[in-house]
Coordinates of C-alpha atoms in Angstrom, one line a residue:
M187 CA 0.0 0.0 0.0
A188 CA 1.5 3.3 -1.1
F189 CA 2.0 5.9 1.6
A190 CA 0.0 9.1 1.0
R191 CA 2.0 12.3 0.6
L192 CA 1.0 15.9 0.8
D193 CA 3.5 18.7 -0.1
I194 CA 2.7 22.1 1.3
H195 CA 4.3 25.3 0.1
R196 CA 3.5 28.7 1.7
R197 CA 4.2 32.1 0.2
N198 CA 3.5 35.2 2.2
R199 CA 2.4 38.6 0.8
G200 CA 2.0 41.0 3.7
E201 CA -1.0 39.8 5.8
R202 CA -2.0 37.4 3.0
T203 CA -0.6 34.0 2.2
L204 CA -0.9 31.6 -0.6
V205 CA -0.7 27.9 0.4
T206 CA -0.1 25.5 -2.4
L207 CA -1.0 21.8 -1.9
A208 CA 0.2 18.9 -3.9
G209 CA -0.7 15.3 -3.3
D210 CA -3.6 13.7 -1.4
I211 CA -5.5 14.8 1.7
G212 CA -6.3 11.7 3.8
P213 CA -5.8 10.2 7.3
A214 CA -2.0 10.3 7.1
T215 CA -1.8 13.9 5.8
T216 CA -4.6 15.9 7.5
P217 CA -2.5 16.6 10.5
L218 CA 0.0 18.4 8.2
L219 CA -2.7 20.4 6.6
R220 CA -4.2 21.3 10.0
A221 CA -0.8 22.4 11.4
A222 CA -0.1 24.5 8.3
V223 CA -3.4 26.4 8.4
E224 CA -3.2 26.9 12.2
Q225 CA 0.3 28.4 11.8
C226 CA -1.1 30.9 9.3
L227 CA -3.6 32.1 11.8
L228 CA -1.0 32.2 14.6
D229 CA 1.1 34.4 12.3
G230 CA -1.7 36.9 11.9
V231 CA -2.6 36.2 8.3
T232 CA -5.9 37.8 7.4
V233 CA -6.5 35.9 4.0
I234 CA -5.5 32.3 3.5
D235 CA -5.7 31.3 -0.2
I236 CA -5.3 27.6 -0.7
D237 CA -4.5 26.4 -4.2
M238 CA -5.7 22.9 -4.7
T239 CA -4.9 22.6 -8.4
T240 CA -2.5 19.6 -7.8
V241 CA -4.5 17.9 -5.0
G242 CA -5.5 14.4 -6.3
S243 CA -8.0 13.5 -3.6
C244 CA -9.5 14.7 -0.3
D245 CA -11.7 12.7 2.1
A246 CA -14.4 13.9 4.5
R247 CA -11.8 14.3 7.3
G248 CA -9.8 16.6 5.2
L249 CA -12.8 18.7 4.4
D250 CA -13.6 18.8 8.2
V251 CA -10.1 20.3 8.7
L252 CA -10.7 23.0 6.1
L253 CA -14.2 23.8 7.5
S254 CA -12.9 24.0 11.1
A255 CA -10.0 26.2 10.0
S256 CA -12.5 28.5 8.1
R257 CA -14.6 28.9 11.2
R258 CA -11.6 29.7 13.4
A259 CA -10.4 32.2 10.8
S260 CA -13.8 33.9 10.9
R261 CA -13.6 34.3 14.6
V262 CA -10.4 36.3 14.3
H263 CA -11.7 38.3 11.3
A264 CA -9.7 36.3 8.8
R265 CA -10.8 34.3 5.8
L266 CA -9.8 31.0 4.2
R267 CA -10.6 30.3 0.6
L268 CA -10.1 27.3 -1.7
H269 CA -9.1 27.7 -5.3
H270 CA -9.3 25.1 -8.1
P271 CA -10.5 22.1 -6.0
C272 CA -10.8 18.7 -7.5
A273 CA -14.2 17.2 -8.4
Q274 CA -14.2 15.1 -5.2
I275 CA -13.9 18.2 -3.0
T276 CA -16.5 20.0 -5.0
R277 CA -19.0 17.1 -4.6
L278 CA -18.3 17.0 -0.8
L279 CA -18.9 20.7 -0.5
D280 CA -22.1 20.5 -2.5
T281 CA -23.3 17.5 -0.5
T282 CA -22.6 19.1 2.9
G283 CA -24.0 22.5 1.8
T284 CA -20.7 24.3 2.6
T285 CA -19.7 25.5 -0.8
S286 CA -20.3 29.2 0.0
L287 CA -18.0 28.9 3.1
L288 CA -14.9 27.9 1.2
L289 CA -15.2 28.6 -2.5
T290 CA -14.9 31.8 -4.3
A291 CA -15.6 32.5 -8.0
P292 CA -12.6 31.2 -9.8
V293 CA -10.4 33.9 -11.2
S294 CA -7.5 33.5 -13.6
P295 CA -4.4 35.5 -13.0
V296 CA -4.3 38.7 -15.1
P297 CA -1.3 40.1 -16.9
P298 CA -0.4 43.2 -14.9
A299 CA 0.5 46.7 -15.9
A300 CA 1.9 49.7 -14.2
S301 CA 2.6 53.4 -14.0
G302 CA 5.5 55.1 -12.3
D303 CA 5.4 57.7 -9.6
L304 CA 6.1 61.5 -9.7
M305 CA 7.5 61.3 -13.2
S306 CA 5.3 58.4 -14.0
T307 CA 4.6 56.2 -16.9
A308 CA 1.3 54.5 -17.7
T309 CA 1.4 51.4 -19.9
R310 CA 0.0 50.3 -23.1
A311 CA -2.7 51.9 -25.2
P312 CA -5.9 52.4 -23.2
E313 CA -8.2 50.6 -25.5
D314 CA -10.0 47.7 -23.9
P315 CA -9.3 44.4 -25.8
A316 CA -12.3 42.4 -26.9
R317 CA -13.4 40.1 -24.1
R318 CA -13.5 36.5 -25.0
P319 CA -16.7 34.6 -24.1
D320 CA -14.7 32.5 -21.5
Q321 CA -13.0 35.5 -20.0
R322 CA -14.3 36.1 -16.5
V323 CA -15.3 39.5 -15.1
L324 CA -12.9 40.4 -12.3
R325 CA -14.8 43.0 -10.3
D326 CA -16.2 40.7 -7.7
G327 CA -13.0 38.8 -7.5
I328 CA -10.7 41.7 -6.7
R329 CA -9.9 42.9 -3.2
L330 CA -8.5 46.3 -2.5
R331 CA -6.2 46.4 0.6
R332 CA -4.2 49.2 2.1
L333 CA -0.7 48.3 3.3
T334 CA 1.3 49.7 6.2
R335 CA 4.8 51.0 5.5
R336 CA 6.2 47.7 6.8
Q337 CA 3.9 45.7 4.6
A338 CA 4.8 47.8 1.6
E339 CA 8.4 47.1 2.3
D340 CA 7.8 43.4 2.5
M341 CA 5.9 43.5 -0.9
R342 CA 8.2 45.9 -2.7
E343 CA 9.8 43.3 -4.9
D344 CA 6.5 41.9 -6.0
I345 CA 5.2 45.5 -6.7
A346 CA 8.4 46.2 -8.7
D347 CA 7.9 43.0 -10.6
L348 CA 4.4 44.0 -11.5
A349 CA 5.6 47.4 -12.6
A350 CA 8.5 46.1 -14.7
E351 CA 6.5 43.3 -16.3
S352 CA 3.8 45.7 -17.4
V353 CA 6.0 47.9 -19.5
A354 CA 8.2 45.2 -20.9
G355 CA 8.1 45.5 -24.7
T356 CA 5.9 48.6 -24.7
A357 CA 6.5 52.3 -25.4
G358 CA 6.4 52.9 -21.7
E359 CA 9.5 50.9 -21.2
A360 CA 11.7 53.8 -22.2
Y361 CA 10.4 55.8 -19.2
H362 CA 10.5 53.2 -16.6
D363 CA 13.4 51.4 -14.8
R364 CA 12.9 48.8 -12.0
G365 CA 15.6 50.2 -9.9
D366 CA 14.3 53.8 -10.2
F367 CA 10.8 52.5 -9.4
L368 CA 12.1 50.9 -6.1
H369 CA 13.9 54.1 -5.2
R370 CA 10.9 56.3 -5.8
L371 CA 8.7 53.9 -3.8
A372 CA 11.1 54.0 -0.9
V373 CA 11.3 57.8 -1.0
T374 CA 7.6 58.2 -1.2
A375 CA 7.0 55.7 1.7
H376 CA 8.8 58.2 4.0
R377 CA 6.5 61.0 3.1
P378 CA 4.0 62.1 5.8
G379 CA 0.6 60.6 5.0
F380 CA 1.9 58.0 2.6
A381 CA -0.7 55.5 1.5
L382 CA -0.4 52.4 -0.7
L383 CA -3.2 50.2 -1.9
V384 CA -2.9 46.9 -3.7
A385 CA -5.5 45.1 -5.8
E386 CA -5.4 41.3 -5.5
T387 CA -7.1 38.2 -6.7
T388 CA -5.0 35.2 -5.7
V389 CA -2.1 37.3 -7.0
L390 CA -1.2 40.9 -7.1
V391 CA -2.9 42.6 -10.0
G392 CA -2.6 46.3 -9.2
C393 CA -1.2 49.0 -7.0
A394 CA -1.6 52.7 -6.3
F395 CA 0.4 54.8 -3.9
G396 CA 0.7 58.5 -3.1
F397 CA 1.0 61.2 -0.4
P398 CA -0.9 64.4 0.4
V399 CA 0.3 67.9 -0.2
G400 CA -1.1 70.9 1.6
S401 CA -2.7 69.1 4.5
D402 CA -2.5 71.0 7.8
G403 CA -0.7 73.9 6.0
S404 CA 2.2 71.7 4.9
G405 CA 3.9 71.6 1.5
R406 CA 5.2 75.2 1.2
R407 CA 8.9 74.2 1.0
G408 CA 11.1 72.8 -1.8
F409 CA 9.6 70.6 -4.5
D410 CA 6.2 70.2 -2.7
G411 CA 5.9 74.0 -2.3
T412 CA 6.6 74.7 -5.9
L413 CA 4.2 72.0 -7.1
Q414 CA 1.6 73.3 -4.7
E415 CA 1.8 76.8 -6.1
I416 CA 1.5 75.5 -9.6
I417 CA -1.5 73.3 -8.8
Q418 CA -3.1 76.2 -6.9
R419 CA -2.7 78.4 -10.0
L420 CA -4.2 75.8 -12.3
T421 CA -7.0 74.5 -10.1
S422 CA -7.5 77.0 -7.3
R423 CA -6.8 74.2 -4.8
A424 CA -3.9 74.0 -2.5
R425 CA -4.6 70.5 -1.1
F426 CA -4.2 67.4 -3.3
V427 CA -2.7 64.0 -3.4
V428 CA 0.4 63.2 -5.6
L429 CA -0.7 59.8 -6.9
T430 CA 1.0 56.9 -8.7
Q431 CA -0.9 54.1 -10.3
V432 CA 0.1 50.5 -11.1
V433 CA -2.8 48.7 -12.7
A434 CA -3.8 45.3 -14.2
H435 CA -3.5 45.2 -18.0
P436 CA -4.5 44.1 -20.6
H437 CA -8.0 43.1 -19.5
A438 CA -11.5 44.3 -20.3
Q439 CA -11.7 45.8 -16.8
H440 CA -8.3 47.3 -16.4
R441 CA -9.9 50.8 -16.5
D442 CA -12.2 49.9 -13.7
I443 CA -9.4 48.5 -11.6
A444 CA -7.4 51.7 -12.0
R445 CA -10.4 53.9 -11.2
R446 CA -11.2 51.9 -8.1
L447 CA -7.7 52.2 -6.9
Q448 CA -7.3 55.9 -7.5
Q449 CA -10.7 56.9 -6.1
R450 CA -10.1 54.7 -3.0
L451 CA -6.7 56.4 -2.5
L452 CA -8.2 59.9 -2.7
T453 CA -10.9 58.9 -0.3
D454 CA -8.4 57.4 2.2
L455 CA -6.3 60.5 2.1
R456 CA -9.4 62.8 2.3
S457 CA -8.8 64.7 -0.9
S458 CA -10.9 65.5 -3.9
L459 CA -8.0 66.2 -6.2
G460 CA -5.3 63.9 -7.5
V461 CA -2.2 65.0 -9.3
T462 CA 0.4 63.1 -11.3
L463 CA 3.4 64.1 -13.4
L464 CA 4.3 62.4 -16.7
H465 CA 7.2 62.7 -19.0
P466 CA 6.1 65.0 -21.9
A467 CA 7.1 62.4 -24.5
D468 CA 5.1 59.6 -22.8
Q469 CA 2.1 59.7 -25.1
A470 CA 0.9 56.2 -24.2
G471 CA 0.9 57.1 -20.5
Q472 CA -1.0 60.3 -21.2
A473 CA -3.6 58.4 -23.2
A474 CA -4.0 55.8 -20.4
F475 CA -4.5 58.4 -17.7
S476 CA -6.9 60.2 -19.9
S477 CA -9.0 57.0 -20.2
W478 CA -9.1 56.8 -16.4
G479 CA -10.6 60.3 -16.2
W480 CA -7.5 62.4 -15.7
Q481 CA -7.2 65.9 -17.3
D482 CA -4.0 67.0 -19.0
M483 CA -3.1 70.5 -17.8
G484 CA -0.1 70.7 -20.1
E485 CA 3.7 71.0 -19.5
V486 CA 4.8 73.1 -16.5
V487 CA 8.2 74.8 -15.9
G488 CA 9.8 75.6 -12.6
L489 CA 10.0 72.1 -11.2
P490 CA 13.4 70.4 -10.7
G491 CA 14.5 67.9 -13.3
P492 CA 15.9 67.7 -16.8
V493 CA 12.5 68.1 -18.5
A494 CA 9.3 70.1 -17.9
P495 CA 6.7 67.4 -17.0
C496 CA 3.1 67.3 -17.9
V497 CA 0.7 67.8 -15.0
L498 CA -2.4 65.7 -15.0
T499 CA -5.2 66.2 -12.5
L500 CA -8.2 64.0 -11.4
S501 CA -11.2 65.4 -9.5
S502 CA -13.1 62.8 -7.3
E503 CA -16.1 65.1 -7.5
G504 CA -16.7 64.1 -11.1
Q505 CA -16.0 67.5 -12.6
P506 CA -13.0 68.6 -14.6
S507 CA -10.5 70.7 -12.7
A508 CA -10.5 74.4 -13.4
R509 CA -7.7 75.7 -15.5
R510 CA -6.7 79.3 -15.5

């Protein structure tokens, strides 16, 4: 009689973890599964995604372990979710009426896309590709989550990968460097009021981060002060958020993901105006931001740097920003 084996691999992403199982879940391996899930909860994980793509079988005892772990997770405001279960597990869930407790709508990973930060770069052309009949809508499968500075530091390599992969082979690649992106993220993270949001399915599919200018009378010195004066002349507003986007692309809903991220960031930072700066030659980036509702205010002079950047603004009130 062959001895059942279950390989368990865990990958952490901030307060979220992906547990990949390979093998069979039965009497000999359920203790391993129970211990792995319990350790996730002890470590303070808030979302436990369990990938069961390579699980060959799971008996009723294994399902009991998963249901028990799900209930314990709920008591500590965490969540356990199964992805790609085999037919046996699906039948057990259906028979016991517990499908809704453990399963979510299956979502395929989405090729990501990015934009930079202060001198930012959006990605490919903003047109939505035609959605195939079998291509799932992602809105209900995407979770937006705000990270602390420490969590942002833990995930910075994943965020940089998302940014770099998105512009590879596109016109935006000329305006984006992975090392520069990491540097800008680190600098921005030390700004007062820094906020970073990620959009996730079972993988990272988007990111937006920024910092407020003009809150509590701040921002009247150096770069921030100069930018604040320029924005006040253009929009009559002295308070705004300098915002950087990293979004999922290409996908029929990449615009929606970007809009949700940017509006949520403005809400979290209690601002009705977003500002971003783009390289004047980055036409693809300007087109993408325009498709997300941003208004191009033109090139501005007076800011440090080798080129005069384009200033783009976004009003969360749904009205174009005033220009004088």
